[in-house]
Coordinates of C-alpha atoms in Angstrom, one line a residue:
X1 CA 0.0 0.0 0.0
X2 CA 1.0 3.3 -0.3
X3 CA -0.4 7.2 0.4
X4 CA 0.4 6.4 4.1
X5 CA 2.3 9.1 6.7
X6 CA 3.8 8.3 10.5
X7 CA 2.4 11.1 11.3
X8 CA -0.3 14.3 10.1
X9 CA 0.4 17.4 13.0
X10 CA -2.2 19.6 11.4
X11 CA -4.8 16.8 13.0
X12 CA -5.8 15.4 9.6
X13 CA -6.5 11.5 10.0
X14 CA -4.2 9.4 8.4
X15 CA -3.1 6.0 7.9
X16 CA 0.8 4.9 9.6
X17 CA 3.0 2.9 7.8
X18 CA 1.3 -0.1 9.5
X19 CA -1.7 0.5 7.7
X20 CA -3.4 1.7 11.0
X21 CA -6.3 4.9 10.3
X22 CA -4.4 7.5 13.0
X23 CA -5.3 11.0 14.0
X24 CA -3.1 12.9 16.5
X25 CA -0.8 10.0 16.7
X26 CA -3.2 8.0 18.2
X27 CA -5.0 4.2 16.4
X28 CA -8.7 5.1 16.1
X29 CA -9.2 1.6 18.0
X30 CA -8.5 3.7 20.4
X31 CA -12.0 5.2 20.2
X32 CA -13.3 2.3 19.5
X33 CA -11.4 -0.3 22.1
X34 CA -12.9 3.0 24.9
X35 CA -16.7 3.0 23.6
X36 CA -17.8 0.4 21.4
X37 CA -18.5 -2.8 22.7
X38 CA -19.3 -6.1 21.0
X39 CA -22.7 -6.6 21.3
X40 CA -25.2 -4.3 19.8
X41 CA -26.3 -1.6 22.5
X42 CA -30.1 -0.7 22.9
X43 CA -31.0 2.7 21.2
X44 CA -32.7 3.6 24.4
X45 CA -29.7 3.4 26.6
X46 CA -28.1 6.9 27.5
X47 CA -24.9 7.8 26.9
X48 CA -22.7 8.7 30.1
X49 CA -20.9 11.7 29.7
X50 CA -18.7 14.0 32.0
X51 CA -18.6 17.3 32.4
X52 CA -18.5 19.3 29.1
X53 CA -20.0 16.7 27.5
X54 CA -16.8 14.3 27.7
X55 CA -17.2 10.6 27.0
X56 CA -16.4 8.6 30.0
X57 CA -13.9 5.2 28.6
X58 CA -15.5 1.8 29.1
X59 CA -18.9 3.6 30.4
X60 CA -20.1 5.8 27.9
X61 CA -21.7 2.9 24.9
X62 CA -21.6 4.5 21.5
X63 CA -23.2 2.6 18.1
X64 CA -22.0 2.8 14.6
X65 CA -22.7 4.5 12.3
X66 CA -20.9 7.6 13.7
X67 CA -19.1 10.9 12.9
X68 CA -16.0 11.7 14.1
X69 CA -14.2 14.5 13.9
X70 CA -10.6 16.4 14.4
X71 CA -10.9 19.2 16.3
X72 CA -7.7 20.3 15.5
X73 CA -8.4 19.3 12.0
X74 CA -11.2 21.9 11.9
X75 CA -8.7 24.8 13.7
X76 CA -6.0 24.4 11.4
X77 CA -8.0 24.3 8.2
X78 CA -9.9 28.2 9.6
X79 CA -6.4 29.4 10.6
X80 CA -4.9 28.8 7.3
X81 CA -7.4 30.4 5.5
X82 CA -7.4 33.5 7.7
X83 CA -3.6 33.5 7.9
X84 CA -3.4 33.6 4.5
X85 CA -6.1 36.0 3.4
X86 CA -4.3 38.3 6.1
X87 CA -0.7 37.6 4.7
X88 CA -1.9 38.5 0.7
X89 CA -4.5 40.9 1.0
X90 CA -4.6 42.7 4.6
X91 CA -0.9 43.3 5.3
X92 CA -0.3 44.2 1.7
X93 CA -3.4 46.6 0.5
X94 CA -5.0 47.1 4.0
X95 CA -8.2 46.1 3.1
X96 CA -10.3 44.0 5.6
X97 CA -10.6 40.5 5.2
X98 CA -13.2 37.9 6.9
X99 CA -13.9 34.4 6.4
X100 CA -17.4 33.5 6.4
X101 CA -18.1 29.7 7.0
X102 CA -21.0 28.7 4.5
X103 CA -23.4 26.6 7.5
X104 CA -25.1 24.5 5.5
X105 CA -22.0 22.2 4.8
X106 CA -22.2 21.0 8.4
X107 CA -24.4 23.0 10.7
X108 CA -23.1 21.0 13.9
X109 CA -23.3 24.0 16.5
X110 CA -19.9 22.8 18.2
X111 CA -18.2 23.6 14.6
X112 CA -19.5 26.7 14.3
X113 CA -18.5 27.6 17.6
X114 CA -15.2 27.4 17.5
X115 CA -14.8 28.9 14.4
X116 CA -16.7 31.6 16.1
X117 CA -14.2 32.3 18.6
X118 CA -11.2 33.1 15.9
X119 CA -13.9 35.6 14.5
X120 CA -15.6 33.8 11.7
X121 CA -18.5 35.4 9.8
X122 CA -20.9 33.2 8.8
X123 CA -23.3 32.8 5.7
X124 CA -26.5 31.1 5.5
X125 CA -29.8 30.2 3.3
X126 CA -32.7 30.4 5.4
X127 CA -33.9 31.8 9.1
X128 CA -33.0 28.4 10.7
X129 CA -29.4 29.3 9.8
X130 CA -29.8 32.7 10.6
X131 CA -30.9 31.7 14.3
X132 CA -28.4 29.1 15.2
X133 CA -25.8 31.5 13.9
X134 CA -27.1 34.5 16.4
X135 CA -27.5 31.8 19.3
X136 CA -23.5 30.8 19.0
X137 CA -22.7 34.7 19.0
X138 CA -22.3 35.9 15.8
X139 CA -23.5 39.1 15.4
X140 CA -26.0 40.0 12.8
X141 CA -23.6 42.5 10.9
X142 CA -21.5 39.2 10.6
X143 CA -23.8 37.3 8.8
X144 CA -24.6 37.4 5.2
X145 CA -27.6 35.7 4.0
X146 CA -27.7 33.9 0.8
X147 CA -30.4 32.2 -1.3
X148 CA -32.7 32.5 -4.3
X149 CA -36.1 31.8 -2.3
X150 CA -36.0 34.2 0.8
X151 CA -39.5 33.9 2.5
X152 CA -40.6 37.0 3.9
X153 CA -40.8 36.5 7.5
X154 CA -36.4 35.5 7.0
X155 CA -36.4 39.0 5.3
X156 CA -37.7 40.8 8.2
X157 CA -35.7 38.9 10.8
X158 CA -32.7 39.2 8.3
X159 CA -33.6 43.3 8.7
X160 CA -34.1 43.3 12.2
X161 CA -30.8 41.8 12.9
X162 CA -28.9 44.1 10.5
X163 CA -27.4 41.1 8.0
X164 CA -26.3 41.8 4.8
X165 CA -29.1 41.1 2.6
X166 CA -28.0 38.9 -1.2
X167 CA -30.1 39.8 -3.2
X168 CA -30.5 37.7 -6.7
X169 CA -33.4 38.7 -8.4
X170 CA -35.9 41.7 -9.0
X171 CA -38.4 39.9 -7.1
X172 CA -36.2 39.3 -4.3
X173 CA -35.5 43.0 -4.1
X174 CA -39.2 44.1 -4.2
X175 CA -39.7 42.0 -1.4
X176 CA -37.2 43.1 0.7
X177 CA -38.0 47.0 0.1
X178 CA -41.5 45.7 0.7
X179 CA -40.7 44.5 4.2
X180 CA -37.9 47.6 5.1
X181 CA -40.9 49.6 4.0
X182 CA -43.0 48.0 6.6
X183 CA -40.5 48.0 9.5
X184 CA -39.2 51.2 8.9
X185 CA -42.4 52.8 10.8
X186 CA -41.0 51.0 14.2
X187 CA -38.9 54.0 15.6
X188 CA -36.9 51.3 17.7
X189 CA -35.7 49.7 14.7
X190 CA -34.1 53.2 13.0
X191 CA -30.7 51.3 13.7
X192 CA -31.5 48.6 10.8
X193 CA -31.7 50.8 8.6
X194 CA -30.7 51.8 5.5
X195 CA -30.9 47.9 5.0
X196 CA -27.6 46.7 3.1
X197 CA -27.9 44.6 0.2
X198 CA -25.4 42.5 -1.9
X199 CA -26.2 42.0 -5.4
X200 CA -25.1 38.4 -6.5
X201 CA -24.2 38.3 -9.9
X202 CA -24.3 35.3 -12.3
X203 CA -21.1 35.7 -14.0
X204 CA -22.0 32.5 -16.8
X205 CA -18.4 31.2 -16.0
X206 CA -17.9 27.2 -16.6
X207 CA -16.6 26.0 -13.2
X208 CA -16.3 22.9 -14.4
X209 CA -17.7 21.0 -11.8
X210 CA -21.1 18.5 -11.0
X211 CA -24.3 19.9 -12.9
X212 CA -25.6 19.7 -9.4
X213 CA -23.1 21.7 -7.7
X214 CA -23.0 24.7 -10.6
X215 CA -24.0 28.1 -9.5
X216 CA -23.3 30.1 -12.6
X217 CA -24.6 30.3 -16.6
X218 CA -27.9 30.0 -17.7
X219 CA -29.0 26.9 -16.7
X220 CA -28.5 27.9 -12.8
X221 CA -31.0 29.3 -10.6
X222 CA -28.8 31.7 -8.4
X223 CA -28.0 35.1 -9.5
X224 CA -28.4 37.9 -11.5
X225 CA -27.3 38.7 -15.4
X226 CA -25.1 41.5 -15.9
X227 CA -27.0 42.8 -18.2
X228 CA -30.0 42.8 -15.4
X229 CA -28.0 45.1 -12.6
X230 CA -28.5 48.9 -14.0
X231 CA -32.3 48.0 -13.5
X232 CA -32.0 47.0 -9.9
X233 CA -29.3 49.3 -8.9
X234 CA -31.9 52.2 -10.7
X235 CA -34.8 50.8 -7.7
X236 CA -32.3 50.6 -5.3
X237 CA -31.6 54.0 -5.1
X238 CA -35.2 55.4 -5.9
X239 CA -35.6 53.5 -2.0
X240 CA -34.2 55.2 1.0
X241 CA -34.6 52.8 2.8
X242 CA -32.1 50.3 1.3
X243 CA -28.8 50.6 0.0
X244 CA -25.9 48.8 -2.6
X245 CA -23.5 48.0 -0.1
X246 CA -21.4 45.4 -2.4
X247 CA -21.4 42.5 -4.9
X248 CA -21.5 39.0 -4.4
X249 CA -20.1 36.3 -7.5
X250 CA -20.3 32.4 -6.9
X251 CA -19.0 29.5 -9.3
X252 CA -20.2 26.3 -7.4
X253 CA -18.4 23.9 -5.2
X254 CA -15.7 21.3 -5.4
X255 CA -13.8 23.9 -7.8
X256 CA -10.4 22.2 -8.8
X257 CA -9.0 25.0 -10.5
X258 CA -8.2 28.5 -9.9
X259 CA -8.4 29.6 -13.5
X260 CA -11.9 30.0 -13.2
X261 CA -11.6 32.4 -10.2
X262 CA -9.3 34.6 -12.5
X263 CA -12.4 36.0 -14.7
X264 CA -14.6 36.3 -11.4
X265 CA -12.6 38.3 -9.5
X266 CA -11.2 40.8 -11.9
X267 CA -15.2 41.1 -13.6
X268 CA -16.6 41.7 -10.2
X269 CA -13.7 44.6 -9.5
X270 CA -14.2 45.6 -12.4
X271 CA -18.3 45.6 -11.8
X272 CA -17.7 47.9 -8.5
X273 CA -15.7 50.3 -10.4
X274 CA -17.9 51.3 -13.0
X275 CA -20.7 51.2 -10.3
X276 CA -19.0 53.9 -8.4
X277 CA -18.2 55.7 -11.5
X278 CA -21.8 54.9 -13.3
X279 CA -24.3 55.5 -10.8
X280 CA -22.1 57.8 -8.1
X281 CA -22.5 55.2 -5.2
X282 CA -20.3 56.0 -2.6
X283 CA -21.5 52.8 0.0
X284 CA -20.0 49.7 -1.5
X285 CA -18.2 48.5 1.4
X286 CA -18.0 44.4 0.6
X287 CA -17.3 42.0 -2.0
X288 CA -18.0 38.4 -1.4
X289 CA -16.0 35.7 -3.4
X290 CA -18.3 32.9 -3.3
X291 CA -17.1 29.2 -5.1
X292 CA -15.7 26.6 -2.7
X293 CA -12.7 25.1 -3.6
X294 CA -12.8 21.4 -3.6
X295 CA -10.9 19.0 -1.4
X296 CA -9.0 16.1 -2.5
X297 CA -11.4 13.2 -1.8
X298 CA -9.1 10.7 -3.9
X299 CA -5.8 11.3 -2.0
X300 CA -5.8 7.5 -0.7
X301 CA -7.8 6.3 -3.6
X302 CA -4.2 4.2 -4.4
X303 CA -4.6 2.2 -1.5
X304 CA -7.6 0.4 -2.7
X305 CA -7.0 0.1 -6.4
X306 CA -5.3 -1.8 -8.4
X307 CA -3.9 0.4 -10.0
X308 CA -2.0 3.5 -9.4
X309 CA -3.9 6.4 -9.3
X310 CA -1.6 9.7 -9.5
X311 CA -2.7 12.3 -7.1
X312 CA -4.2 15.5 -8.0
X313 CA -3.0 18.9 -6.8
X314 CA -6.0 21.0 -5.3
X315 CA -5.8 24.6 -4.8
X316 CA -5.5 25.8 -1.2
X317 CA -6.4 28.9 0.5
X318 CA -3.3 30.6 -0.1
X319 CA -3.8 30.2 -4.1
X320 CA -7.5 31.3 -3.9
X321 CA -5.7 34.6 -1.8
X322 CA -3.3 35.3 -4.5
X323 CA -6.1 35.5 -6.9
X324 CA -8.1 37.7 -5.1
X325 CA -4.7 39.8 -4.5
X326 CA -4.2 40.4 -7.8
X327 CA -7.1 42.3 -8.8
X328 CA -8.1 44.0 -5.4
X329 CA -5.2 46.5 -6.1
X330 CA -7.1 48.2 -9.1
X331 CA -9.8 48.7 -6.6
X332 CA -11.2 52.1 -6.9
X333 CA -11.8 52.1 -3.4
X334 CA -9.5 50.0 -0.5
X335 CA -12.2 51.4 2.3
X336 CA -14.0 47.5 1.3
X337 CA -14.4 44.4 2.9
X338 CA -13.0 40.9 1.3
X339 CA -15.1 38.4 1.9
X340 CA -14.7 34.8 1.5
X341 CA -17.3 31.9 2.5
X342 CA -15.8 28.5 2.3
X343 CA -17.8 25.4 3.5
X344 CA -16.1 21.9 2.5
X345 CA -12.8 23.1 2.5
X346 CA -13.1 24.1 5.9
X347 CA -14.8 21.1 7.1
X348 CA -15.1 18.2 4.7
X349 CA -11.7 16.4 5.4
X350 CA -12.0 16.7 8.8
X351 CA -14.6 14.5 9.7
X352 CA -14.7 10.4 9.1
X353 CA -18.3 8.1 9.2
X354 CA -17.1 5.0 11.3
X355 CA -19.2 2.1 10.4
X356 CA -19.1 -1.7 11.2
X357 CA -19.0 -4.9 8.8
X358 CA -22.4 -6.6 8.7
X359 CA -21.6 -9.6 6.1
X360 CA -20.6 -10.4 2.9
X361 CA -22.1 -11.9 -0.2
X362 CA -21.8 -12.4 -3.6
X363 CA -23.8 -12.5 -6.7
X364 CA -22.7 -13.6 -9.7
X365 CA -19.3 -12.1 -10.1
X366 CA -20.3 -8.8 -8.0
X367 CA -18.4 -9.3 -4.3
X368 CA -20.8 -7.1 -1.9
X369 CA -19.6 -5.6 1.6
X370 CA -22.6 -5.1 3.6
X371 CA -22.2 -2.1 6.5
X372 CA -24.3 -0.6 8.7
X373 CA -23.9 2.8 7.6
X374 CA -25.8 4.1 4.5
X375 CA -26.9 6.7 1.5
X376 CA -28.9 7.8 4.8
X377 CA -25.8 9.2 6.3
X378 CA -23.1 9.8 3.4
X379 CA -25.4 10.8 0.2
X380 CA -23.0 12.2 -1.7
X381 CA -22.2 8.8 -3.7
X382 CA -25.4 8.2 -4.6
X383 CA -26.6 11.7 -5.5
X384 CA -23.7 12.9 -7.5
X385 CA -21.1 9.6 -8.1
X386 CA -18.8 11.0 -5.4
X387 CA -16.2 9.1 -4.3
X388 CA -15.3 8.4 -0.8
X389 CA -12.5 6.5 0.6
X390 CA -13.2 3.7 2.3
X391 CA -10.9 1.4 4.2
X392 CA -10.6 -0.7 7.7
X393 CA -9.4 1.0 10.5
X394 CA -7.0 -2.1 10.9
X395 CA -5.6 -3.7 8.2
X396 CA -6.8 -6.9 7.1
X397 CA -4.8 -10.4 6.3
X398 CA -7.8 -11.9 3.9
X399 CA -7.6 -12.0 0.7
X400 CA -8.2 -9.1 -1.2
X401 CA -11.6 -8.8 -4.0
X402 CA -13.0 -6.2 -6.0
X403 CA -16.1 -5.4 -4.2
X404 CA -18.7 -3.2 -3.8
X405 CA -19.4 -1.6 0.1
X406 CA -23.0 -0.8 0.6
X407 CA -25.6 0.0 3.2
X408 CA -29.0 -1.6 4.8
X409 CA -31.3 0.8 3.0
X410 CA -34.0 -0.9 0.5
X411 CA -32.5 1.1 -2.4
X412 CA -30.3 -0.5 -4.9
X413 CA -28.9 3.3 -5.2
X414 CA -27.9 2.6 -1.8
X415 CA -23.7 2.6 -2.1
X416 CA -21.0 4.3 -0.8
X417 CA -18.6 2.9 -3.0
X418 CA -18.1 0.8 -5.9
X419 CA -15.3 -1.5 -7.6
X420 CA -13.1 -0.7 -4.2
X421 CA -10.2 -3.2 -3.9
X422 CA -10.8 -4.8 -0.4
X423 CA -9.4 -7.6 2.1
X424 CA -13.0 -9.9 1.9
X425 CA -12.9 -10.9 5.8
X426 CA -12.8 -14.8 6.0
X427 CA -15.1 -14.6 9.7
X428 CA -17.6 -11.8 10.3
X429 CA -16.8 -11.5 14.5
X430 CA -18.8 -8.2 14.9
X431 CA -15.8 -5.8 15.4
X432 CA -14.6 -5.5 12.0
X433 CA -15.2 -1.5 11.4
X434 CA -14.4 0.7 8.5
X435 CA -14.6 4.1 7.6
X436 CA -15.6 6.6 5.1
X437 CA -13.1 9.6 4.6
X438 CA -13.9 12.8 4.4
X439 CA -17.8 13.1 5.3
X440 CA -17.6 16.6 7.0
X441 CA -19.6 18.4 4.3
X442 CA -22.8 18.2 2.7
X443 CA -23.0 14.1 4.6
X444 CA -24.6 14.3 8.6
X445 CA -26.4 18.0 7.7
X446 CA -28.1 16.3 4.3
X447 CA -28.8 12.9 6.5
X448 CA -32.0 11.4 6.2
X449 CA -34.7 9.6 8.1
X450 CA -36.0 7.2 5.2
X451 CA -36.7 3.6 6.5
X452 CA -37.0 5.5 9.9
X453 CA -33.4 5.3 10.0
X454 CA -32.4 7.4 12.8
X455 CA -29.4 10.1 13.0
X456 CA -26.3 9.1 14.4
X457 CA -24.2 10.7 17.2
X458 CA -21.5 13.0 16.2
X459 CA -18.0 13.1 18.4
X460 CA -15.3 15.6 18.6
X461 CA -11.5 14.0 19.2
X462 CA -9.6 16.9 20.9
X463 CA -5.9 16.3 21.5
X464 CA -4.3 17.1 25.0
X465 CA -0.1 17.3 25.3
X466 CA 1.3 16.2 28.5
X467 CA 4.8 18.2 30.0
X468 CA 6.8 15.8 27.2
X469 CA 4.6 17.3 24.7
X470 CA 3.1 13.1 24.1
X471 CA -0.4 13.1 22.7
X472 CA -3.2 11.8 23.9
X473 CA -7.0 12.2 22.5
X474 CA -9.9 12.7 24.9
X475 CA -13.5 12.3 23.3
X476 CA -16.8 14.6 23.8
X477 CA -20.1 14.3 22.2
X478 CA -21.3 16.8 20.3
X479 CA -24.6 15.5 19.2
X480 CA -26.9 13.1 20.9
X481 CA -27.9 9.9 18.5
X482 CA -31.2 10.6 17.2
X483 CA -33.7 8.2 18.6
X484 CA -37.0 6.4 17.2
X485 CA -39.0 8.9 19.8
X486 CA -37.4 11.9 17.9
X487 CA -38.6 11.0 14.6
X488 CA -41.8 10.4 15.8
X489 CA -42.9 12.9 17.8
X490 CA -44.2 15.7 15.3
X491 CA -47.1 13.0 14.1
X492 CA -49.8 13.5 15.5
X493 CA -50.3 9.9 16.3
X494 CA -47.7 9.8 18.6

């Protein structure tokens, strides 16, 4: 095998050169030799925890399937973005730069939290967003709210809590100059006003990426045409009571390539000069890069192929910076805000589903591993032929086969991945457990309930340095499994 490491000090898990999955130096049997046991536990038993939420070893019962993440996977991956949006842009232009962590790739409040404490914006699609953002702390002036379907009761409590309003089309503006029309007659909410909008502007760029995940041309519901903005900017400014306060771009997600970034950035500079020149606006204050660069899912692919698969160089946050960088400084104004909003390349390779061997079969020539995690908890293969890697946590002796590794779910969609080259157990003991790398976007915050399945628990690994500076992990959860009683409980039935 190859793609292995002795060690990853940024907190990423890895596999050693014993073929062991490893984060913070430390087997992930660990977690599992602390809190798993053997037989199957009840869904009704608690789970005993500690103070803060801390797992207690050989007391606290946890079930596959489960997510567990780095924490100092999810630290290191915000830092380096903010360090390097402050090294290219800040320090050399002086112009303010924030990172604004996109919630709906994993909405898991302990994330957002600590993100929240190195001063992470945050942007969101709907008033559910909106309010878990507010109840972690972020202030409203931090948040930036997104979408192409804003209801208008989100509107409002978008206006009331002073976000920056994207606008993306000329019903979208009505109705929010509707609303600030409405609220403005509340003398105790003179502070909200003039509202300030974002216009987001479909740029028709190819970012080459799923249909699905496209957010640009003509096909794509988000944004507005160029040839669109004179008319809203006209309405704009016929209304007091709202103003242009910037202009917002994005591409899509899992974005491989920066070239496609180059005509975004210098058209949307470009797009705030001629505003300021054109229509003698003097409040543009923010420009939002949207477009999330992609991670590299196949890094380990090699390791269960039979062939070698060369690995792919993906742009990081530095790259994206120096972009941005190099058409900021024609700016006809530096008094503006930079605003980025990454999602899975904050969060998506910090995160792994752990799930445990329930059998094998075979039919025909097809070799089937049969686990007890599903498309209920990692869609992503099944709804756009995403790949993630999937191996044992310990290596295996058997005999390796070309199989396929799917879930319970009465589906035949139901896979999480396909023609993987595996160790076929020769005895299925119940502790054989595998996971699936890199589920920490767009897998536990698009789980679903079908066949009643229920949600599973979510755990934070944190790392702890004695005087020597050894590691060892401690374990906290950070969400409760979802029980049979929680799905049930809005029908009126029940």
């Amino acid at each position: 095998m190859n793609n292995f490491a002795d060690d990853a000090s940024d907190g990423s898990f890895y596999f050693n050169s014993q073929n062991v999955l490893c984060v913070n130096q430390t087997p992930l049997n660990d977690l599992v030799n602390k809190f798993f046991s053997n037989e199957e536990t009840d869904e009704f038993n608690e789970i005993f925890l500690e103070n803060n939420n801390k797992l207690v070893p050989f007391q606290s019962q946890l079930t596959t399937p489960l997510y567990v993440y780095s924490k100092k996977k999810l630290l290191n991956n915000f830092l380096n973005y903010k360090k390097s949006f402050n090294e290219e842009i800040s320090d050399k232009f002086g112009i303010e730069t924030h990172i604004s962590y996109s919630i709906k790739a994993n909405f898991n409040p302990s994330v957002l939290k600590l993100f929240h404490q190195y001063e992470c914006w945050a942007s969101l699609v709907n008033k559910n967003e909106l309010l878990l953002a507010l109840k972690v702390g972020i202030k409203g002036e931090n948040l930036i709210f997104n979408g192409n379907g804003k209801k208008l009761i989100e509107i409002e409590l978008a206006i009331k809590n002073k976000c920056y309003l994207n606008i993306d089309s000329l019903f979208n503006l009505r109705d929010t100059i509707k609303i600030a029309k409405n609220l403005r007659q509340n003398d105790s909410l003179k502070s909200c006003f003039p509202v300030k909008l974002l216009l987001r502007i479909n740029q028709n760029e190819d970012a080459s990426v799923h249909q699905y995940l496209n957010t640009s041309g003509d096909a794509c519901k988000f944004g507005i045409r160029e040839e669109k903005i004179d008319e809203l900017i006209n309405e704009v400014k016929s209304n007091d009571m709202v103003q242009i306060s910037g202009f917002h771009s994005h591409l899509g997600s899992t974005i491989k390539t920066l070239d496609v970034y180059h005509e975004c950035v210098k058209n949307l500079v470009q797009l705030v000069n001629s505003t300021i020149d054109k229509h003698n606006i003097n409040t543009i204050e923010l420009i939002n890069f949207g477009g999330g660069l992609g991670i590299n899912y196949e890094r380990f692919e090699s390791r269960t192929s039979e062939k070698f698969k060369s690995e792919t160089k993906f742009p990081k946050p530095n790259d994206l910076a120096k972009v941005i960088a190099t058409y900021v400084a024609n700016l006809k104004t530096k008094n503006i805000k930079i605003i980025v909003e990454p999602g899975r390349s904050l969060v998506g390779d910090t995160c792994i589903l752990l799930t445990k061997l329930l059998g094998c079969k075979k039919n025909g020539n097809k070799n089937f591993l049969v686990v007890d995690s599903s498309m209920c908890e990692c869609i992503r293969p099944c709804l756009y032929s995403a790949y993630h890697h999937i191996e044992y946590i310990d290596p295996l002796n058997s005999k390796k086969e070309i199989v396929d590794i799917v879930g319970p779910v009465c589906e035949s969609g139901d896979f999480l991945g396909k023609d993987r080259y595996l160790p076929m157990p020769m005895r299925i003991d119940n502790s054989l457990y595998l996971a699936l790398m890199d589920v920490g976007a767009y897998c536990s915050s698009m789980a679903l309930n079908y066949n009643i399945h229920t949600k599973p628990a979510e755990v934070f690994i944190v790392e702890l340095k004695d005087q020597e500076q050894n590691s060892t992990n401690e374990y906290f959860l950070t969400k409760k499994p979802e029980k049979l009683k929680n799905v049930l409980e809005c029908f009126t039935e029940f």
